[in-house]
XYZ file of C-alpha atoms in Angstrom:
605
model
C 2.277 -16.628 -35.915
C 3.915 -14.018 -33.937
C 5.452 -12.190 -36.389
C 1.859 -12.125 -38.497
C 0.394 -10.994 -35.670
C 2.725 -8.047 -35.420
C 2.174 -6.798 -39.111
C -1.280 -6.740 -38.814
C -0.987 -4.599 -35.787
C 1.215 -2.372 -37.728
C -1.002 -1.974 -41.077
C -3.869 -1.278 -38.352
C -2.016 1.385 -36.830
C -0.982 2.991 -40.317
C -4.794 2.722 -41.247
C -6.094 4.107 -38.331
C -3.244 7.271 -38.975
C -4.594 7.700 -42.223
C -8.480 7.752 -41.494
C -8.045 10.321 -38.349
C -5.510 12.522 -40.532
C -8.748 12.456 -43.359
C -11.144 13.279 -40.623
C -8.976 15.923 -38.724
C -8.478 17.314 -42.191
C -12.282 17.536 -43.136
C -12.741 19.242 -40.573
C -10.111 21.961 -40.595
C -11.394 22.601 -44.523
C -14.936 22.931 -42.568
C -14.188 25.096 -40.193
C -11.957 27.518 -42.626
C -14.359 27.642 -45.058
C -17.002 29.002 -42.384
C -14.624 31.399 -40.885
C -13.661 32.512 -44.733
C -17.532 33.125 -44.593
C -17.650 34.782 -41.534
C -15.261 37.477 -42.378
C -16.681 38.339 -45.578
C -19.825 38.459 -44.052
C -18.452 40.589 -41.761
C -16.649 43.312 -44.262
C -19.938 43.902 -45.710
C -21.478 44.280 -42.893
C -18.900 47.199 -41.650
C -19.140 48.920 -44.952
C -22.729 48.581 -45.470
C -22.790 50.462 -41.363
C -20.855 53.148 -42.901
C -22.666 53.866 -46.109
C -25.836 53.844 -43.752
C -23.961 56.677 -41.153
C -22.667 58.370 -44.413
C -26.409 58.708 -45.718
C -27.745 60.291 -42.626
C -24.886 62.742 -42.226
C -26.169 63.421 -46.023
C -28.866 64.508 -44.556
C -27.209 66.713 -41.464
C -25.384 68.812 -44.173
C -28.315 69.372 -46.239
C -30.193 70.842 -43.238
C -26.685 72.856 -42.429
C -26.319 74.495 -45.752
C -29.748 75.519 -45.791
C -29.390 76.910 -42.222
C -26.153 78.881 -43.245
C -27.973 80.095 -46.183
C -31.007 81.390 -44.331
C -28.326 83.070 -41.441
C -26.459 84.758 -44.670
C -29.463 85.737 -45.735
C -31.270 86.842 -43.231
C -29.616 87.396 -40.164
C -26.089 88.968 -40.878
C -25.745 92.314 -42.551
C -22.994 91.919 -43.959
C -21.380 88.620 -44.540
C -18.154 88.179 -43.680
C -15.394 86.395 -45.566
C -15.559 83.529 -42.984
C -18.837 82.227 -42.777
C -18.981 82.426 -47.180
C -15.607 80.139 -46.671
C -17.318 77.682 -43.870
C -20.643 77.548 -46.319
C -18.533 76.373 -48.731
C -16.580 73.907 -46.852
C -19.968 71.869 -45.904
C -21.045 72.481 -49.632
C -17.852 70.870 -50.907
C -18.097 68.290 -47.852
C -21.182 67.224 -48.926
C -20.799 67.017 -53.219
C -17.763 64.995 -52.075
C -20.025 62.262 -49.778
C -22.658 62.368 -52.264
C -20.741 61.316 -54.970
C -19.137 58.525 -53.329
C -22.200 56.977 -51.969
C -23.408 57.382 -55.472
C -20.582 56.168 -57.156
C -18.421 54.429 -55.008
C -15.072 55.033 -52.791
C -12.419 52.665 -52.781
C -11.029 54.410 -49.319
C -14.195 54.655 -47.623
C -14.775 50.681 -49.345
C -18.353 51.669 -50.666
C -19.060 49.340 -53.649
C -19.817 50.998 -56.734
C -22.504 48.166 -57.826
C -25.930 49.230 -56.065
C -29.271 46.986 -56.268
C -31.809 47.905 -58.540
C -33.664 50.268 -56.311
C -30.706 52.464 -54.740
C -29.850 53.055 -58.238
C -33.190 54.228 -59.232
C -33.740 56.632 -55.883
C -29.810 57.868 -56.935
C -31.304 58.867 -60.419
C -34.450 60.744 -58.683
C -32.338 62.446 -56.116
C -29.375 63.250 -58.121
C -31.338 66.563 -60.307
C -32.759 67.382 -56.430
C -28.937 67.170 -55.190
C -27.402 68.988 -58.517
C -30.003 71.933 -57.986
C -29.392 72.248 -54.473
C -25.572 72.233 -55.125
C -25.541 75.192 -58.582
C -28.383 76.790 -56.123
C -26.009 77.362 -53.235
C -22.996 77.989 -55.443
C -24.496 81.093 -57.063
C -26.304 82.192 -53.677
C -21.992 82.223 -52.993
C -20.849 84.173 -55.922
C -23.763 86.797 -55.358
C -22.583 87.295 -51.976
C -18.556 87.759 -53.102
C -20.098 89.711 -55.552
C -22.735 92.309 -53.451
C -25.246 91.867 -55.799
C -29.303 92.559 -54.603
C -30.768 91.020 -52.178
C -33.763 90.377 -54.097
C -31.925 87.883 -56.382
C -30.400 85.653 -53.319
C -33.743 86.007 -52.374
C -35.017 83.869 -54.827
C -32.313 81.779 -54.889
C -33.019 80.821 -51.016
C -36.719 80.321 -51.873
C -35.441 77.784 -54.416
C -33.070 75.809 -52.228
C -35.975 75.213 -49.508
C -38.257 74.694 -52.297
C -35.613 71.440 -52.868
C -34.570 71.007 -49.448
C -37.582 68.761 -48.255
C -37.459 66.960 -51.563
C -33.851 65.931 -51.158
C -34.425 65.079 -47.464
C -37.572 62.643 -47.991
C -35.499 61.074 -50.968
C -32.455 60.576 -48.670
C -34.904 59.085 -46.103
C -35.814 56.395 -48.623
C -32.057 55.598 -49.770
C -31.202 55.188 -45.896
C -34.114 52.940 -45.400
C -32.708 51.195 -48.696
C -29.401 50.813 -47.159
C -30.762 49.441 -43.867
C -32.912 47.180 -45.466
C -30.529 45.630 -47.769
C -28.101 45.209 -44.791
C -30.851 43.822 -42.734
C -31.315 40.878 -45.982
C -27.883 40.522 -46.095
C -27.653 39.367 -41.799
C -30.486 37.108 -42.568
C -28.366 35.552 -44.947
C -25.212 35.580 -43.307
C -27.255 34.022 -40.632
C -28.655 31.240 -43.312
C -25.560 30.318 -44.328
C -24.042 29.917 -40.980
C -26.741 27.600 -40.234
C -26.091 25.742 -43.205
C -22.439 25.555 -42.389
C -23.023 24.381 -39.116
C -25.059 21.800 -40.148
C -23.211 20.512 -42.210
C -20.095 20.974 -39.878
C -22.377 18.407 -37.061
C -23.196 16.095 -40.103
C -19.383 15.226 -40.737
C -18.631 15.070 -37.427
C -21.816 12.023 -37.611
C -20.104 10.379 -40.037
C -16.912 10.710 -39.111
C -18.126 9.380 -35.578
C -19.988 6.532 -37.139
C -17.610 5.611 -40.108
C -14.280 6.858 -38.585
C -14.121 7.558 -35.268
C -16.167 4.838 -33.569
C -14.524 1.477 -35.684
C -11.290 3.053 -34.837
C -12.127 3.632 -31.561
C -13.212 -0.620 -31.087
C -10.051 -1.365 -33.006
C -7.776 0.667 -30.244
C -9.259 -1.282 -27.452
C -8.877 -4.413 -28.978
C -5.045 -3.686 -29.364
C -5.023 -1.810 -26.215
C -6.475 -4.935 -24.888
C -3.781 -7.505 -26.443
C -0.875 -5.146 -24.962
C -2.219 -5.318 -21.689
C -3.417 -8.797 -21.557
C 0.502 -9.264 -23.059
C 1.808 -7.022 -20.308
C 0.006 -8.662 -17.669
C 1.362 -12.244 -18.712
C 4.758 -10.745 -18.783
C 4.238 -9.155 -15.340
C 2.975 -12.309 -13.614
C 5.811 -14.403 -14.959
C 8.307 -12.352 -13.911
C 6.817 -11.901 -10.664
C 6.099 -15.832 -10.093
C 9.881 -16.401 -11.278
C 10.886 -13.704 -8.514
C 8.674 -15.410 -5.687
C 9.788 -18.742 -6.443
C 13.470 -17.526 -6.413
C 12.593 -16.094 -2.628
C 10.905 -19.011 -1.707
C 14.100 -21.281 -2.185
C 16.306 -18.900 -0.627
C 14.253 -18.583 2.484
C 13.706 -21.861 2.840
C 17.334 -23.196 2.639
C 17.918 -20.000 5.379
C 15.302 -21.826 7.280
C 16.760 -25.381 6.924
C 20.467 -23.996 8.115
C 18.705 -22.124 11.265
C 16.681 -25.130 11.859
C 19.952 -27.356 11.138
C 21.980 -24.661 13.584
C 19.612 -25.003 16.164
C 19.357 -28.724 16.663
C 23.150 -28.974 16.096
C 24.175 -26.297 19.405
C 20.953 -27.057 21.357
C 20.370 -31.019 21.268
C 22.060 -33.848 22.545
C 20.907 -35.561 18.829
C 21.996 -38.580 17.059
C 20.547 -40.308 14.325
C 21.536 -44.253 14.299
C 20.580 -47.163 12.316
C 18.718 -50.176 13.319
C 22.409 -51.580 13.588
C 23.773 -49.627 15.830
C 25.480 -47.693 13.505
C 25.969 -43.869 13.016
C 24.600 -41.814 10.334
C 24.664 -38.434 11.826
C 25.546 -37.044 15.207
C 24.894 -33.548 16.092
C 27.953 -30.877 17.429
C 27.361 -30.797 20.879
C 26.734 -34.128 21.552
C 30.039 -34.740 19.545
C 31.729 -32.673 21.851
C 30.594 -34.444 24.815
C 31.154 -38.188 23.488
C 35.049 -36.786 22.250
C 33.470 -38.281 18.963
C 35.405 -37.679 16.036
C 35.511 -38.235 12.195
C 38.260 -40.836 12.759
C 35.341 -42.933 14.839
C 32.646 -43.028 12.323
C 33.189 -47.012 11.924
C 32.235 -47.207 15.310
C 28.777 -48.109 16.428
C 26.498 -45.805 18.892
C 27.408 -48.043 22.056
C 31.268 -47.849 21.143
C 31.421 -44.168 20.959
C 29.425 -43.854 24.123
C 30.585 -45.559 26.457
C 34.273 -47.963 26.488
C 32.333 -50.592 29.198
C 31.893 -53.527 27.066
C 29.370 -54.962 29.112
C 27.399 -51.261 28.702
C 27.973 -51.946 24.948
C 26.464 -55.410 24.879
C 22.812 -54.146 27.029
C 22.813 -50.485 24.420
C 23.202 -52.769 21.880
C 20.189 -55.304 22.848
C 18.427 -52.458 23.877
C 18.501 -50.654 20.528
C 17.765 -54.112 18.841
C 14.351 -54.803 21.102
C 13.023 -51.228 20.942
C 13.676 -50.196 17.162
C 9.954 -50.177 16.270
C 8.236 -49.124 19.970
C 10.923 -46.322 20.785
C 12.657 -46.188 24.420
C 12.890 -43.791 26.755
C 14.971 -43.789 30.427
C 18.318 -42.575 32.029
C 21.680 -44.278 31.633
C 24.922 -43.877 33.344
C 27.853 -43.437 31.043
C 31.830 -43.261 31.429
C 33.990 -41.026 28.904
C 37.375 -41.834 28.037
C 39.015 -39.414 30.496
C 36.865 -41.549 32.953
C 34.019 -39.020 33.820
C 30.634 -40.116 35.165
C 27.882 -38.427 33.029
C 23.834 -39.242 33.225
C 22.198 -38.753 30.266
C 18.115 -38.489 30.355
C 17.832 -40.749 26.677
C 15.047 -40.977 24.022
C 14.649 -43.379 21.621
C 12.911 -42.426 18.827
C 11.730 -44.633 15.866
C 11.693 -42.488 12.163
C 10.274 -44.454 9.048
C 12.164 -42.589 6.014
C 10.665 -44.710 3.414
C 8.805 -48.111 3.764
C 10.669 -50.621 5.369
C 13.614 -48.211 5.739
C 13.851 -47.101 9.603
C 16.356 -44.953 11.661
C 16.487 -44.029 15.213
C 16.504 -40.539 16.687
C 18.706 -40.267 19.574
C 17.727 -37.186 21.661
C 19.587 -36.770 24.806
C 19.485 -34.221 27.991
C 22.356 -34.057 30.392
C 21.609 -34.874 34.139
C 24.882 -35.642 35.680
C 24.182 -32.023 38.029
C 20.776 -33.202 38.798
C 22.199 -36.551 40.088
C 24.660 -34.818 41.678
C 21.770 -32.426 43.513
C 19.713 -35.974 44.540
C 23.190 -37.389 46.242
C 23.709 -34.328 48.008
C 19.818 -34.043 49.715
C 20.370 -37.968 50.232
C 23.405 -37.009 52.112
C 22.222 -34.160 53.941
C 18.955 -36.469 54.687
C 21.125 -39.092 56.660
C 22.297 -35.613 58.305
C 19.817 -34.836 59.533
C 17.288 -35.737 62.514
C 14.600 -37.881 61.757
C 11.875 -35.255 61.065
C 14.671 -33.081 58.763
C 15.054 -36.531 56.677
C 11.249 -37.448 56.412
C 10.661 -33.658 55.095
C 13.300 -33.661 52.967
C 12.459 -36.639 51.463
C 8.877 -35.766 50.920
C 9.912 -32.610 49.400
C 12.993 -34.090 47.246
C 10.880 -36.948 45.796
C 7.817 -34.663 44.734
C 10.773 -32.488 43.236
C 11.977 -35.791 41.547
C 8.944 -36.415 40.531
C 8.121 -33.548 38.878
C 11.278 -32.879 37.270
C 10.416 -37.237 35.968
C 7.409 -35.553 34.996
C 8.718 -32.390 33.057
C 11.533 -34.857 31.768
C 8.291 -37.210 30.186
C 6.721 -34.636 29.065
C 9.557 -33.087 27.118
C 10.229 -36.391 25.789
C 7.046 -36.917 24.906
C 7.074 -33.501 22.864
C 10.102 -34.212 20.947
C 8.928 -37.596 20.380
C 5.177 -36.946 18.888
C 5.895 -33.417 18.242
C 10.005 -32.821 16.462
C 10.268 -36.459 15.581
C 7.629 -36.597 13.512
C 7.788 -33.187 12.199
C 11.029 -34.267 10.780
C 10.107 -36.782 9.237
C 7.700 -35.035 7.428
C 10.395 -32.615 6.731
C 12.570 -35.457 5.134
C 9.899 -36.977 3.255
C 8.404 -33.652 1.986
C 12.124 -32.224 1.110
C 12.640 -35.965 -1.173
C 9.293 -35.529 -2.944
C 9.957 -31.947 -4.477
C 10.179 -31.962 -8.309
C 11.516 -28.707 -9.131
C 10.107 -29.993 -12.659
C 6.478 -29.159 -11.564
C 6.525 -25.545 -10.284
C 3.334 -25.425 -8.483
C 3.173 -28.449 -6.943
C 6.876 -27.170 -5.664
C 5.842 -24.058 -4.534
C 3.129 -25.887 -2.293
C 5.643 -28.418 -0.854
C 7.803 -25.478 -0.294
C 4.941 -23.031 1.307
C 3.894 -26.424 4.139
C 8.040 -26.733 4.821
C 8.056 -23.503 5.890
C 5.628 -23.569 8.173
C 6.813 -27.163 9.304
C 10.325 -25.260 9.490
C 8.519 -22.794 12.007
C 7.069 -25.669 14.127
C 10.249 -27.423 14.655
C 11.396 -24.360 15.349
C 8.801 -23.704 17.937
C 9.658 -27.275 19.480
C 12.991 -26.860 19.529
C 13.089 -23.553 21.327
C 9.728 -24.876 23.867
C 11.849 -27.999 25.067
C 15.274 -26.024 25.675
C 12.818 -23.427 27.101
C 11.814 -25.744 30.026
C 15.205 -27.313 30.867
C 17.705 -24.672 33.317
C 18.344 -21.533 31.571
C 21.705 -20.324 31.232
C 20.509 -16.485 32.133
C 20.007 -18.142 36.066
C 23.813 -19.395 36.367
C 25.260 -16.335 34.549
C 22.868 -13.845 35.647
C 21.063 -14.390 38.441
C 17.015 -14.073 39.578
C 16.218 -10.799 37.359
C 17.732 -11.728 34.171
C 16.161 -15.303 34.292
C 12.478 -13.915 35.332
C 12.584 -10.898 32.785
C 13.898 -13.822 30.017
C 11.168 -16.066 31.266
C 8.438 -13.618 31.147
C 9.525 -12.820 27.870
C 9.513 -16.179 26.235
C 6.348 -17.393 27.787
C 4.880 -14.144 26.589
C 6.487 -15.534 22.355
C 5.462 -18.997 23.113
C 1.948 -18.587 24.308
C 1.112 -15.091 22.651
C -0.051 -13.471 26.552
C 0.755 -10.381 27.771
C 3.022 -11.185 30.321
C 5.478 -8.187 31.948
C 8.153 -8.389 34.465
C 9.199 -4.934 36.344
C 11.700 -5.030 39.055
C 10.460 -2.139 41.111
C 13.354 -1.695 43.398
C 16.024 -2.416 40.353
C 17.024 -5.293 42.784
C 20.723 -6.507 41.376
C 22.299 -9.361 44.406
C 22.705 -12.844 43.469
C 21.527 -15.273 45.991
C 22.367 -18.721 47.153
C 21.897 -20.896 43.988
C 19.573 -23.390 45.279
C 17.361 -20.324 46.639
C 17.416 -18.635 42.649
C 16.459 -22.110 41.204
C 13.201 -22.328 43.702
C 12.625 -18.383 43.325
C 12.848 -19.434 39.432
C 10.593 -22.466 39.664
C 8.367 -20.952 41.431
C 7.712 -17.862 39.343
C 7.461 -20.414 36.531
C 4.837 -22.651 37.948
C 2.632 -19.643 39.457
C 2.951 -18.074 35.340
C 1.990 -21.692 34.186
C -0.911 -21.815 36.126
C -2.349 -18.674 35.168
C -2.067 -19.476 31.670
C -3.409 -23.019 32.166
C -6.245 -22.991 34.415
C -7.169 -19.189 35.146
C -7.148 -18.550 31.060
C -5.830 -15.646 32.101
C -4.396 -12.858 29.127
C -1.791 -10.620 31.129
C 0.083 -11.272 33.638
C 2.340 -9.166 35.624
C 5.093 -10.066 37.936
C 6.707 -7.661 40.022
C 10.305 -7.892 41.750
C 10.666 -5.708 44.864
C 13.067 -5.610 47.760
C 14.055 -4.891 51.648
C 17.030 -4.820 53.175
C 15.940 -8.560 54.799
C 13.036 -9.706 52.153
C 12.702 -10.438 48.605
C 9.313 -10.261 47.270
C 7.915 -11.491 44.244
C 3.999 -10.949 43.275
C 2.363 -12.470 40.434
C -1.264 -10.683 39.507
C -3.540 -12.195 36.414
C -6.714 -11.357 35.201
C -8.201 -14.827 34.791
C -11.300 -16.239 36.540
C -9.914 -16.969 39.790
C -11.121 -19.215 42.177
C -12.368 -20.293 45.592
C -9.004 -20.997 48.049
C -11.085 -22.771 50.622
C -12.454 -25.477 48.121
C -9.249 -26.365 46.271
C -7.485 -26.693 49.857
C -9.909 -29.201 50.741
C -9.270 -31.117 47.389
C -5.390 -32.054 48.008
C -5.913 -35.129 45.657
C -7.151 -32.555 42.600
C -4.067 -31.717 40.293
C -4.523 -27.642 41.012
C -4.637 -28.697 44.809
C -1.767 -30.594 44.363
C 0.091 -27.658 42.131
C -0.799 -24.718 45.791
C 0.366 -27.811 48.102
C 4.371 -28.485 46.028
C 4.029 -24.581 46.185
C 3.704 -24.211 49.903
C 6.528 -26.993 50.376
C 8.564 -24.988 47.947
C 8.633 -21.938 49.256
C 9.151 -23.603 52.752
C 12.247 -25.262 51.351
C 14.124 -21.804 51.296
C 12.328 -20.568 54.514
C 9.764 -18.368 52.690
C 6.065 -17.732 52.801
C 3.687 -17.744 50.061
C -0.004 -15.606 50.563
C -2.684 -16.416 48.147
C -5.442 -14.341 47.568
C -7.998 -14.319 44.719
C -11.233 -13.114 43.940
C -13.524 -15.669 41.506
C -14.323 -13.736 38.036
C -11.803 -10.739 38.694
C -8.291 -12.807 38.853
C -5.702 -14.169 41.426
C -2.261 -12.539 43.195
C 0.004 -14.664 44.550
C 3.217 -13.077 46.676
C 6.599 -15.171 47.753
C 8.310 -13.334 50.139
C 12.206 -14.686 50.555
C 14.466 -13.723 53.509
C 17.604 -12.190 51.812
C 20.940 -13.124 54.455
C 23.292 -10.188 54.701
C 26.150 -12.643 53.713
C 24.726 -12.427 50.111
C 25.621 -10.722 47.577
């Protein structure tokens, strides 16, 4: 079908050659034919302007000889040699133009063919012209030959006699001439019309027969080739898209892969106990190895048997609900570790389960609760009711951030994955569109896990505050929150303050920050937010300005049971815990500072 398809197109094209070849041609034969026309036209034209100048001068030189006659005559004396010669130079001048405009001149291209009229005026002008001419001839020899003056005298009488006879008769060849070139115009004119006419006619049928069915047949092929090209374009380009699409999303799936591999405490288990996958870190912590992958969960983390036996019944009772809660665990080398574990329930296909294992590693918070309980028994009675007032709303909301975070990776990555898993079974690379679809939502489910991932980690200690200190950690924390929640939200250190302080006093400075930046973006709605570092010799000062809609101090002190009076009261007792002050100032409808001012002890650094 193809192949037909192509011959036609190529007999088309040779007919459509032929036909505007014809009609270029036609009109190329038109157009020399009218110039052929033209120039003819134009020849005559040229020589009938001269025979009309050469008629008048006629008339010029019959006037002159008669003058020269009259001056010989009359006026000089004696005539000299030179003015007989000159009289005889227009005399032979003028025999000479006569007879060509009489009989015709192939240099001066007069025709020798006349219409019927110029050849009857030649006949009745030519005895005038011959009398004239003998005249003049023997008023010459008489003067050569001093003969009397009587005889040129009648000689003269008979060339004026003549004169005005010859000059009305030239009059009326002239007007001849003019005439007939006048007709001849009007024809050239005629016949221009006619060939321009004629010239507009082909061009009609050419444009109705030719031009126009040729025309319809182009665009019809022009048509095919593009709708063709257009195909060919789209196919490639769908092939090329689909190509990218794969790559990027098995780029995705390995960053997505690296980051829950180096960032999560992550194991997936069966209902059994047994392992299906562990993650990298958390196999670094357990000392879990490929050599242990008969073990169950409970063997690999912990070597209590008794430990083993309540994991064990524990994973058994909370398969389908999901568990979450801290456990105490002892590693080979016989090290104490606390692990903050969530259970996590993930249907793969029906009646096929596996648990998610997420884990975050306590063992320094534990350690930090010991040491305030020790310090509390320390301390007078007073110290140890503050501190525990203070420690246990720190508990708690660190209990709180842990839920929370567990809650997120629970309702949030957990089931993201498994929407992952169960979209990533389901593609059939077979159908393509349905593929690309599956492959278009996995990205985007890619980017949410993504976005989980990096929001959980986010909240837990960052590593910038135990390498770096207080201005790396803010200016990272500013940053992120400013990713994560798409605010405006700077951090300039005004002073380019560089000491590290007392580690318990950055992780307050830290929490701090964090909670006032949290509570601009929660309950002020606020869309920038600046917080600026600056710095005495004795005092650290921090000051957080937003532009949300503020609020009235006075009425959320006296609402200590409200969760934002709550969030300025753990504040207060905050800030107190590292001898600092916090000042609190806002303005409802134009936004809210808060400043922490820290006493910096000269044995930092």
């Amino acid at each position: 079908m193809k192949k037909s398809n192509q011959e036609e197109d190529k007999i088309t094209f040779k007919n459509l050659r032929r036909l505007y070849f014809f009609a270029l041609l036609t009109i190329a034969v038109t157009i020399i034919i009218s110039q052929i026309l033209v120039q003819y036209n134009l020849n005559q034209q040229l020589s009938d302007s001269k025979i009309i100048n050469f008629s008048g001068k006629q008339r010029m030189l019959s006037q002159k000889i008669v003058k020269e006659v009259l001056i010989l005559q009359y006026v000089s004396n004696n005539a000299s040699a030179k003015q007989i010669s000159h009289l005889n130079d227009v005399l032979s001048l003028w025999k000479k133009n006569q007879n060509a405009l009489e009989n015709g001149s192939d240099s001066l291209a007069f025709p020798k063919e006349k219409s019927e009229t110029l050849s009857k005026l030649y006949l009745e002008i030519n005895p005038i012209f011959n009398k004239i001419a003998n005249t003049t001839d023997s008023f010459l020899l008489n003067l050569k030959q001093n003969k009397q003056a009587a005889e040129n005298q009648k000689l003269v009488n008979v060339i004026l006699e003549n004169e005005g006879i010859f000059l009305s008769k030239m009059n009326q060849i002239v007007t001849q001439y003019d005439l007939e070139a006048h007709e001849k115009v009007t024809e050239q004119r005629r016949i221009e019309y006619w060939i321009f006419g004629f010239t507009l006619l082909v061009l009609l049928l050419e444009f109705l027969f030719i031009f126009r069915p040729t025309n319809k047949k182009i665009e019809r092929l022009i048509a095919k080739l593009l709708s063709s090209e257009k195909k060919a374009l789209k196919l490639a380009y769908d092939t090329e898209i689909l190509s990218e699409i794969k790559e990027n999303s098995v780029k995705e799936l390995k960053s997505l892969n690296y980051a829950m591999e180096n960032t999560l405490l992550y194991c997936r288990i069966a209902p059994d106990g047994s392992i299906i996958h562990i993650g990298e870190k958390f196999a670094k912590l357990l000392n879990y190895t490929k050599f242990l992958s008969n073990k169950k969960f409970s063997e690999v983390l912990t070597t209590d048997e008794k430990e083993q036996t309540n994991f064990d019944r524990l994973i058994f009772e909370k398969q389908r609900s999901g568990w979450q809660g801290e456990i105490k665990i002892v590693t080979k080398e016989n090290v104490e570790i606390w692990l903050d574990l969530s259970m996590v329930p993930v249907m793969i296909k029906k009646d096929e389960l596996e648990l998610l294992i997420v884990c975050f590693n306590i063992t320094e918070r534990k350690k930090a609760q010991r040491e305030v309980e020790r310090l509390n028994l320390e301390n007078s009675t007073e110290k140890i009711n503050q501190q525990k007032i203070i420690s246990s709303k720190i508990v708690e909301n660190q209990e709180n951030e842990q839920n929370r975070i567990a809650k997120e990776i629970h309702d949030g990555i957990g089931q993201m994955l498994t929407g992952l898993k169960f979209s990533l079974e389901s593609i059939n690379l077979d159908d393509r569109e349905k593929s690309e679809q599956k492959i278009e939502y996995l990205k985007k489910l890619s980017l949410d896990i993504i976005k989980g991932v990096r929001t959980a980690t986010f909240n837990l200690m960052p590593p910038e505050l135990s390498d770096h200190g207080i201005v790396s950690s803010l200016a990272k924390l500013t940053q992120e929150l400013s990713k994560l929640t798409g605010k405006e939200i700077l951090f300039y250190n005004k002073t380019d303050f560089n000491q590290r302080l007392d580690s318990l006093i950055e992780i307050n400075i830290y929490r701090l920050t964090q909670e006032a930046i949290n509570n601009a973006i929660k309950y002020a709605e606020s869309s920038h937010i600046i917080v600026q570092l600056s710095h005495s010799e004795t005092l650290l000062s921090i000051i957080i300005d937003d532009n949300g809609k503020g609020f009235d101090i006075n009425a959320v002190d006296k609402k200590r049971n409200s969760e934002s009076g709550m969030g300025l009261l753990f504040m207060k007792e905050r800030i107190q815990y590292i001898n600092g002050r916090v000042f609190i100032k806002s303005i409802p409808g134009e936004g809210t500072r808060i400043t922490f001012n820290i006493p910096i002890l000269k044995g930092e650094n």
